[in-house]
Amino acid sequence: MTRIFWAGDSTVQTNDITTYPQTGIGQVLSLYLTEDIQVYNHAKNGRSTKSFMDEGRLAKIDESIGEGDFLFVQFGHNDEKDHDPTRYTIPGSTFDDNLRIFINVARKHGAYPVLITPLERRCFEDDGVLGEGAHGPYVEAIKNVAAEEEVPLIDLYTKSRKIMNEAGASKTVEWFMNIEPNTYASCPEGKKDNTHLKYAGAVTFAGLIAEGLNELGGIYAQLLLDPNKKPEGLEDGDKA
């Protein structure tokens, strides 16, 4: 059985009833995967590359990951919090160094690292277009590290901005928690939570991860279900 280990933050984490209806991308990715793929989601709310390692979460992955497995690494939201020294990292410096540590953990076990840029926040301007978020320098750092280390990259940041701009402000509100009071710094000018996802959003953005895996091709595309395959037991003309 092939395994995907996922390191990340609240946009990825698996939630329970205490955070309902919040849903993470890693929680629903299996909808797009073949049945022999198992996801081990180590992502946790509020973590950066630094705090994830400091809390021993990468060490747990290091103990379990093996040859032929995959390590998805998706950070940025909390690395950029310069008011918090327990989480803050610097793009082009400590952030990049940390990403290389994650990469090396996968490679030393014969596993395949995949870097994923952070999901964009739902912060629309008055003209109905997404504003410029805070992720930019971290997105560029991830791309640079991916190129330097020859690691596959899924640019969720760019993909999510595109799909949100196409869907518009009214549609995308269905994808995010969008509740008050917002205890997270989602948008500088806003009070609602435009960072954390509901089920529909998690499924939508997990679809972008699947799209990215398909674009990578090879062993990455082989993780995915064939969307044209009929459900088992159904004949032509049958309804599910």
PDB file of C-alpha atoms in Angstrom:
ATOM      1  CA  MET A   1       0.000   0.000   0.000  1.00  0.00           C
ATOM      2  CA  THR A   2       1.323   3.425  -0.981  1.00  0.00           C
ATOM      3  CA  ARG A   3       1.160   6.112   1.689  1.00  0.00           C
ATOM      4  CA  ILE A   4       1.006   9.907   1.516  1.00  0.00           C
ATOM      5  CA  PHE A   5       2.311  11.728   4.581  1.00  0.00           C
ATOM      6  CA  TRP A   6       1.202  15.342   4.771  1.00  0.00           C
ATOM      7  CA  ALA A   7       2.892  18.088   6.778  1.00  0.00           C
ATOM      8  CA  GLY A   8       1.025  21.383   6.954  1.00  0.00           C
ATOM      9  CA  ASP A   9      -1.277  23.744   8.795  1.00  0.00           C
ATOM     10  CA  SER A  10      -5.011  24.256   9.423  1.00  0.00           C
ATOM     11  CA  THR A  11      -5.882  24.479   5.735  1.00  0.00           C
ATOM     12  CA  VAL A  12      -4.731  20.859   5.467  1.00  0.00           C
ATOM     13  CA  GLN A  13      -5.500  19.287   8.859  1.00  0.00           C
ATOM     14  CA  THR A  14      -8.047  16.583   9.605  1.00  0.00           C
ATOM     15  CA  ASN A  15     -10.771  18.032  11.837  1.00  0.00           C
ATOM     16  CA  ASP A  16     -13.155  16.503  14.353  1.00  0.00           C
ATOM     17  CA  ILE A  17     -16.456  17.623  15.846  1.00  0.00           C
ATOM     18  CA  THR A  18     -14.735  20.239  18.032  1.00  0.00           C
ATOM     19  CA  THR A  19     -13.871  22.297  14.931  1.00  0.00           C
ATOM     20  CA  TYR A  20     -16.895  21.380  12.781  1.00  0.00           C
ATOM     21  CA  PRO A  21     -17.699  22.458  10.086  1.00  0.00           C
ATOM     22  CA  GLN A  22     -14.041  23.258   9.438  1.00  0.00           C
ATOM     23  CA  THR A  23     -12.532  20.789   6.967  1.00  0.00           C
ATOM     24  CA  GLY A  24      -8.949  20.462   5.761  1.00  0.00           C
ATOM     25  CA  ILE A  25      -7.717  19.637   2.278  1.00  0.00           C
ATOM     26  CA  GLY A  26      -5.813  16.614   3.550  1.00  0.00           C
ATOM     27  CA  GLN A  27      -9.024  15.376   5.156  1.00  0.00           C
ATOM     28  CA  VAL A  28     -10.742  14.914   1.787  1.00  0.00           C
ATOM     29  CA  LEU A  29      -7.908  14.261  -0.666  1.00  0.00           C
ATOM     30  CA  SER A  30      -8.758  10.538  -0.598  1.00  0.00           C
ATOM     31  CA  LEU A  31     -11.844  11.366  -2.684  1.00  0.00           C
ATOM     32  CA  TYR A  32      -9.463  11.772  -5.621  1.00  0.00           C
ATOM     33  CA  LEU A  33      -7.103   8.863  -4.904  1.00  0.00           C
ATOM     34  CA  THR A  34      -7.145   5.185  -5.813  1.00  0.00           C
ATOM     35  CA  GLU A  35      -8.329   2.935  -3.001  1.00  0.00           C
ATOM     36  CA  ASP A  36      -4.854   1.527  -2.338  1.00  0.00           C
ATOM     37  CA  ILE A  37      -3.496   4.977  -1.308  1.00  0.00           C
ATOM     38  CA  GLN A  38      -3.576   5.848   2.379  1.00  0.00           C
ATOM     39  CA  VAL A  39      -3.200   9.424   3.651  1.00  0.00           C
ATOM     40  CA  TYR A  40      -1.438  10.029   6.966  1.00  0.00           C
ATOM     41  CA  ASN A  41      -2.313  13.622   7.707  1.00  0.00           C
ATOM     42  CA  HIS A  42       0.068  15.168  10.261  1.00  0.00           C
ATOM     43  CA  ALA A  43      -1.007  18.756   9.494  1.00  0.00           C
ATOM     44  CA  LYS A  44      -2.092  20.804  12.488  1.00  0.00           C
ATOM     45  CA  ASN A  45      -3.815  24.115  13.041  1.00  0.00           C
ATOM     46  CA  GLY A  46      -1.454  27.055  13.508  1.00  0.00           C
ATOM     47  CA  ARG A  47       1.805  25.329  12.653  1.00  0.00           C
ATOM     48  CA  SER A  48       4.665  26.724  10.633  1.00  0.00           C
ATOM     49  CA  THR A  49       7.686  24.820   9.339  1.00  0.00           C
ATOM     50  CA  LYS A  50       9.472  25.858  12.536  1.00  0.00           C
ATOM     51  CA  SER A  51       6.814  24.965  15.104  1.00  0.00           C
ATOM     52  CA  PHE A  52       5.952  21.744  13.257  1.00  0.00           C
ATOM     53  CA  MET A  53       9.538  20.583  13.711  1.00  0.00           C
ATOM     54  CA  ASP A  54       9.974  22.008  17.206  1.00  0.00           C
ATOM     55  CA  GLU A  55       6.945  20.049  18.419  1.00  0.00           C
ATOM     56  CA  GLY A  56       8.365  16.785  17.071  1.00  0.00           C
ATOM     57  CA  ARG A  57       5.775  16.375  14.331  1.00  0.00           C
ATOM     58  CA  LEU A  58       8.347  15.927  11.580  1.00  0.00           C
ATOM     59  CA  ALA A  59      10.170  13.443  13.807  1.00  0.00           C
ATOM     60  CA  LYS A  60       7.025  11.285  13.890  1.00  0.00           C
ATOM     61  CA  ILE A  61       6.922  11.289  10.090  1.00  0.00           C
ATOM     62  CA  ASP A  62      10.631  10.442  10.056  1.00  0.00           C
ATOM     63  CA  GLU A  63       9.916   7.376  12.191  1.00  0.00           C
ATOM     64  CA  SER A  64       7.200   6.045   9.887  1.00  0.00           C
ATOM     65  CA  ILE A  65       7.774   7.104   6.275  1.00  0.00           C
ATOM     66  CA  GLY A  66       9.376   4.554   3.996  1.00  0.00           C
ATOM     67  CA  GLU A  67      10.544   3.773   0.504  1.00  0.00           C
ATOM     68  CA  GLY A  68       7.984   4.567  -2.161  1.00  0.00           C
ATOM     69  CA  ASP A  69       5.880   6.783   0.112  1.00  0.00           C
ATOM     70  CA  PHE A  70       5.169  10.467  -0.565  1.00  0.00           C
ATOM     71  CA  LEU A  71       5.682  13.496   1.672  1.00  0.00           C
ATOM     72  CA  PHE A  72       3.506  16.502   0.837  1.00  0.00           C
ATOM     73  CA  VAL A  73       4.797  19.714   2.439  1.00  0.00           C
ATOM     74  CA  GLN A  74       2.478  22.740   2.511  1.00  0.00           C
ATOM     75  CA  PHE A  75       3.281  25.743   4.722  1.00  0.00           C
ATOM     76  CA  GLY A  76       3.287  29.538   4.586  1.00  0.00           C
ATOM     77  CA  HIS A  77       0.280  30.855   6.498  1.00  0.00           C
ATOM     78  CA  ASN A  78       1.985  30.760   9.880  1.00  0.00           C
ATOM     79  CA  ASP A  79       5.615  31.113   8.820  1.00  0.00           C
ATOM     80  CA  GLU A  80       4.748  34.687   7.852  1.00  0.00           C
ATOM     81  CA  LYS A  81       3.585  35.681  11.371  1.00  0.00           C
ATOM     82  CA  ASP A  82       6.493  37.929  12.281  1.00  0.00           C
ATOM     83  CA  HIS A  83       4.941  38.820  15.658  1.00  0.00           C
ATOM     84  CA  ASP A  84       5.422  35.246  16.876  1.00  0.00           C
ATOM     85  CA  PRO A  85       9.033  34.036  17.233  1.00  0.00           C
ATOM     86  CA  THR A  86       7.871  30.469  17.853  1.00  0.00           C
ATOM     87  CA  ARG A  87       6.525  30.296  14.298  1.00  0.00           C
ATOM     88  CA  TYR A  88       8.085  33.029  12.187  1.00  0.00           C
ATOM     89  CA  THR A  89      10.580  32.113   9.469  1.00  0.00           C
ATOM     90  CA  ILE A  90      12.209  34.246   6.802  1.00  0.00           C
ATOM     91  CA  PRO A  91      11.712  33.460   3.096  1.00  0.00           C
ATOM     92  CA  GLY A  92      15.056  33.120   1.379  1.00  0.00           C
ATOM     93  CA  SER A  93      16.618  32.129   4.690  1.00  0.00           C
ATOM     94  CA  THR A  94      15.200  30.079   7.583  1.00  0.00           C
ATOM     95  CA  PHE A  95      12.020  29.148   5.703  1.00  0.00           C
ATOM     96  CA  ASP A  96      14.046  27.684   2.838  1.00  0.00           C
ATOM     97  CA  ASP A  97      16.373  25.876   5.243  1.00  0.00           C
ATOM     98  CA  ASN A  98      13.395  24.260   6.945  1.00  0.00           C
ATOM     99  CA  LEU A  99      11.896  23.118   3.659  1.00  0.00           C
ATOM    100  CA  ARG A 100      15.174  21.388   2.831  1.00  0.00           C
ATOM    101  CA  ILE A 101      15.000  19.516   6.135  1.00  0.00           C
ATOM    102  CA  PHE A 102      11.559  18.183   5.182  1.00  0.00           C
ATOM    103  CA  ILE A 103      12.860  17.204   1.752  1.00  0.00           C
ATOM    104  CA  ASN A 104      15.822  15.366   3.235  1.00  0.00           C
ATOM    105  CA  VAL A 105      13.606  13.423   5.645  1.00  0.00           C
ATOM    106  CA  ALA A 106      11.692  12.032   2.662  1.00  0.00           C
ATOM    107  CA  ARG A 107      14.718  11.355   0.502  1.00  0.00           C
ATOM    108  CA  LYS A 108      16.770   9.519   3.114  1.00  0.00           C
ATOM    109  CA  HIS A 109      13.978   6.941   3.330  1.00  0.00           C
ATOM    110  CA  GLY A 110      13.523   6.631  -0.426  1.00  0.00           C
ATOM    111  CA  ALA A 111      10.236   8.574  -0.309  1.00  0.00           C
ATOM    112  CA  TYR A 112       9.129  11.277  -2.738  1.00  0.00           C
ATOM    113  CA  PRO A 113       8.851  14.862  -1.443  1.00  0.00           C
ATOM    114  CA  VAL A 114       6.341  17.237  -3.052  1.00  0.00           C
ATOM    115  CA  LEU A 115       6.303  20.953  -2.212  1.00  0.00           C
ATOM    116  CA  ILE A 116       2.944  22.734  -2.279  1.00  0.00           C
ATOM    117  CA  THR A 117       2.505  26.498  -2.153  1.00  0.00           C
ATOM    118  CA  PRO A 118      -0.015  27.832   0.416  1.00  0.00           C
ATOM    119  CA  LEU A 119      -3.691  28.235  -0.309  1.00  0.00           C
ATOM    120  CA  GLU A 120      -4.658  31.857  -0.921  1.00  0.00           C
ATOM    121  CA  ARG A 121      -6.988  33.553   1.543  1.00  0.00           C
ATOM    122  CA  ARG A 122     -10.407  34.737   0.417  1.00  0.00           C
ATOM    123  CA  CYS A 123      -9.747  38.480   0.565  1.00  0.00           C
ATOM    124  CA  PHE A 124     -11.680  40.239  -2.190  1.00  0.00           C
ATOM    125  CA  GLU A 125     -11.262  43.937  -2.876  1.00  0.00           C
ATOM    126  CA  ASP A 126     -14.164  46.332  -3.560  1.00  0.00           C
ATOM    127  CA  ASP A 127     -13.731  45.725  -7.302  1.00  0.00           C
ATOM    128  CA  GLY A 128     -14.458  42.012  -6.811  1.00  0.00           C
ATOM    129  CA  VAL A 129     -10.889  40.893  -7.455  1.00  0.00           C
ATOM    130  CA  LEU A 130      -8.695  39.123  -4.920  1.00  0.00           C
ATOM    131  CA  GLY A 131      -6.288  41.469  -3.220  1.00  0.00           C
ATOM    132  CA  GLU A 132      -2.588  40.838  -2.917  1.00  0.00           C
ATOM    133  CA  GLY A 133      -2.114  38.574   0.096  1.00  0.00           C
ATOM    134  CA  ALA A 134       0.862  38.080   2.376  1.00  0.00           C
ATOM    135  CA  HIS A 135       1.985  34.762   0.893  1.00  0.00           C
ATOM    136  CA  GLY A 136       3.988  36.132  -2.051  1.00  0.00           C
ATOM    137  CA  PRO A 137       7.545  35.922  -0.662  1.00  0.00           C
ATOM    138  CA  TYR A 138       6.870  32.441   0.731  1.00  0.00           C
ATOM    139  CA  VAL A 139       5.442  31.237  -2.570  1.00  0.00           C
ATOM    140  CA  GLU A 140       8.569  32.419  -4.358  1.00  0.00           C
ATOM    141  CA  ALA A 141      10.778  30.776  -1.739  1.00  0.00           C
ATOM    142  CA  ILE A 142       8.984  27.442  -2.186  1.00  0.00           C
ATOM    143  CA  LYS A 143       9.368  27.673  -5.956  1.00  0.00           C
ATOM    144  CA  ASN A 144      13.066  28.479  -5.602  1.00  0.00           C
ATOM    145  CA  VAL A 145      13.708  25.572  -3.243  1.00  0.00           C
ATOM    146  CA  ALA A 146      11.756  23.215  -5.489  1.00  0.00           C
ATOM    147  CA  ALA A 147      13.886  24.246  -8.464  1.00  0.00           C
ATOM    148  CA  GLU A 148      17.179  24.102  -6.579  1.00  0.00           C
ATOM    149  CA  GLU A 149      16.434  20.726  -4.992  1.00  0.00           C
ATOM    150  CA  GLU A 150      14.688  19.336  -8.099  1.00  0.00           C
ATOM    151  CA  VAL A 151      11.544  18.578  -6.140  1.00  0.00           C
ATOM    152  CA  PRO A 152       8.083  18.410  -7.769  1.00  0.00           C
ATOM    153  CA  LEU A 153       5.946  21.481  -7.091  1.00  0.00           C
ATOM    154  CA  ILE A 154       2.192  21.997  -6.977  1.00  0.00           C
ATOM    155  CA  ASP A 155       1.392  25.716  -7.096  1.00  0.00           C
ATOM    156  CA  LEU A 156      -1.831  25.714  -5.084  1.00  0.00           C
ATOM    157  CA  TYR A 157      -1.433  29.449  -4.454  1.00  0.00           C
ATOM    158  CA  THR A 158      -1.741  30.349  -8.150  1.00  0.00           C
ATOM    159  CA  LYS A 159      -4.391  27.715  -8.836  1.00  0.00           C
ATOM    160  CA  SER A 160      -6.526  28.849  -5.887  1.00  0.00           C
ATOM    161  CA  ARG A 161      -6.302  32.523  -6.856  1.00  0.00           C
ATOM    162  CA  LYS A 162      -7.409  31.661 -10.382  1.00  0.00           C
ATOM    163  CA  ILE A 163     -10.402  29.565  -9.336  1.00  0.00           C
ATOM    164  CA  MET A 164     -11.513  32.076  -6.693  1.00  0.00           C
ATOM    165  CA  ASN A 165     -11.344  34.997  -9.112  1.00  0.00           C
ATOM    166  CA  GLU A 166     -13.348  32.977 -11.632  1.00  0.00           C
ATOM    167  CA  ALA A 167     -15.973  31.945  -9.051  1.00  0.00           C
ATOM    168  CA  GLY A 168     -16.282  35.390  -7.465  1.00  0.00           C
ATOM    169  CA  ALA A 169     -16.897  36.647  -3.952  1.00  0.00           C
ATOM    170  CA  SER A 170     -20.460  35.351  -3.542  1.00  0.00           C
ATOM    171  CA  LYS A 171     -19.689  31.780  -4.623  1.00  0.00           C
ATOM    172  CA  THR A 172     -16.445  31.424  -2.688  1.00  0.00           C
ATOM    173  CA  VAL A 173     -18.114  32.406   0.585  1.00  0.00           C
ATOM    174  CA  GLU A 174     -19.543  28.870   0.487  1.00  0.00           C
ATOM    175  CA  TRP A 175     -16.005  27.454   0.574  1.00  0.00           C
ATOM    176  CA  PHE A 176     -14.696  29.244   3.674  1.00  0.00           C
ATOM    177  CA  MET A 177     -15.823  29.311   7.300  1.00  0.00           C
ATOM    178  CA  ASN A 178     -16.636  33.024   6.904  1.00  0.00           C
ATOM    179  CA  ILE A 179     -17.958  33.357  10.461  1.00  0.00           C
ATOM    180  CA  GLU A 180     -17.582  35.996  13.151  1.00  0.00           C
ATOM    181  CA  PRO A 181     -15.753  36.627  15.319  1.00  0.00           C
ATOM    182  CA  ASN A 182     -12.617  35.856  13.380  1.00  0.00           C
ATOM    183  CA  THR A 183      -9.825  34.876  15.740  1.00  0.00           C
ATOM    184  CA  TYR A 184      -7.352  34.579  12.886  1.00  0.00           C
ATOM    185  CA  ALA A 185      -5.755  37.311  10.786  1.00  0.00           C
ATOM    186  CA  SER A 186      -7.502  36.317   7.565  1.00  0.00           C
ATOM    187  CA  CYS A 187      -7.786  39.726   5.943  1.00  0.00           C
ATOM    188  CA  PRO A 188      -6.352  42.942   7.363  1.00  0.00           C
ATOM    189  CA  GLU A 189      -9.590  44.815   6.781  1.00  0.00           C
ATOM    190  CA  GLY A 190     -12.044  42.010   7.547  1.00  0.00           C
ATOM    191  CA  LYS A 191     -13.625  40.435  10.597  1.00  0.00           C
ATOM    192  CA  LYS A 192     -14.688  37.113   9.098  1.00  0.00           C
ATOM    193  CA  ASP A 193     -12.689  33.923   8.767  1.00  0.00           C
ATOM    194  CA  ASN A 194     -11.549  33.740   5.158  1.00  0.00           C
ATOM    195  CA  THR A 195      -8.704  31.304   5.804  1.00  0.00           C
ATOM    196  CA  HIS A 196     -10.278  28.102   7.109  1.00  0.00           C
ATOM    197  CA  LEU A 197     -12.391  25.875   4.892  1.00  0.00           C
ATOM    198  CA  LYS A 198     -15.754  24.196   4.978  1.00  0.00           C
ATOM    199  CA  TYR A 199     -16.295  20.857   3.265  1.00  0.00           C
ATOM    200  CA  ALA A 200     -17.141  22.319  -0.139  1.00  0.00           C
ATOM    201  CA  GLY A 201     -13.975  24.414  -0.111  1.00  0.00           C
ATOM    202  CA  ALA A 202     -11.772  21.555   1.019  1.00  0.00           C
ATOM    203  CA  VAL A 203     -13.097  19.351  -1.783  1.00  0.00           C
ATOM    204  CA  THR A 204     -12.656  22.152  -4.318  1.00  0.00           C
ATOM    205  CA  PHE A 205      -9.055  22.849  -3.355  1.00  0.00           C
ATOM    206  CA  ALA A 206      -8.177  19.162  -2.952  1.00  0.00           C
ATOM    207  CA  GLY A 207      -9.285  18.947  -6.574  1.00  0.00           C
ATOM    208  CA  LEU A 208      -6.572  21.467  -7.417  1.00  0.00           C
ATOM    209  CA  ILE A 209      -4.006  19.256  -5.658  1.00  0.00           C
ATOM    210  CA  ALA A 210      -5.257  16.355  -7.759  1.00  0.00           C
ATOM    211  CA  GLU A 211      -4.969  18.545 -10.847  1.00  0.00           C
ATOM    212  CA  GLY A 212      -1.384  19.322  -9.895  1.00  0.00           C
ATOM    213  CA  LEU A 213      -0.550  15.647  -9.395  1.00  0.00           C
ATOM    214  CA  ASN A 214      -1.992  14.863 -12.803  1.00  0.00           C
ATOM    215  CA  GLU A 215       0.117  17.620 -14.362  1.00  0.00           C
ATOM    216  CA  LEU A 216       3.247  16.156 -12.748  1.00  0.00           C
ATOM    217  CA  GLY A 217       2.471  12.864 -14.452  1.00  0.00           C
ATOM    218  CA  GLY A 218       4.187   9.541 -13.829  1.00  0.00           C
ATOM    219  CA  ILE A 219       4.026   8.163 -10.296  1.00  0.00           C
ATOM    220  CA  TYR A 220       2.165  11.271  -9.126  1.00  0.00           C
ATOM    221  CA  ALA A 221      -0.661  10.955 -11.641  1.00  0.00           C
ATOM    222  CA  GLN A 222      -0.878   7.247 -10.838  1.00  0.00           C
ATOM    223  CA  LEU A 223      -2.108   8.141  -7.348  1.00  0.00           C
ATOM    224  CA  LEU A 224      -5.363   9.423  -8.824  1.00  0.00           C
ATOM    225  CA  LEU A 225      -8.688   7.822  -9.634  1.00  0.00           C
ATOM    226  CA  ASP A 226      -9.768   7.801 -13.253  1.00  0.00           C
ATOM    227  CA  PRO A 227     -12.639  10.348 -13.225  1.00  0.00           C
ATOM    228  CA  ASN A 228     -14.224   8.566 -16.202  1.00  0.00           C
ATOM    229  CA  LYS A 229     -14.332   5.162 -14.528  1.00  0.00           C
ATOM    230  CA  LYS A 230     -17.849   3.967 -13.694  1.00  0.00           C
ATOM    231  CA  PRO A 231     -18.580   3.057 -10.061  1.00  0.00           C
ATOM    232  CA  GLU A 232     -18.314  -0.664  -9.413  1.00  0.00           C
ATOM    233  CA  GLY A 233     -21.636  -2.477  -9.888  1.00  0.00           C
ATOM    234  CA  LEU A 234     -23.190   0.122 -12.171  1.00  0.00           C
ATOM    235  CA  GLU A 235     -24.098  -0.630 -15.745  1.00  0.00           C
ATOM    236  CA  ASP A 236     -24.501   1.851 -18.580  1.00  0.00           C
ATOM    237  CA  GLY A 237     -27.636   3.902 -18.011  1.00  0.00           C
ATOM    238  CA  ASP A 238     -27.844   3.033 -14.304  1.00  0.00           C
ATOM    239  CA  LYS A 239     -28.053   5.733 -11.651  1.00  0.00           C
ATOM    240  CA  ALA A 240     -25.834   5.533  -8.588  1.00  0.00           C
TER     241      ALA A 240
END
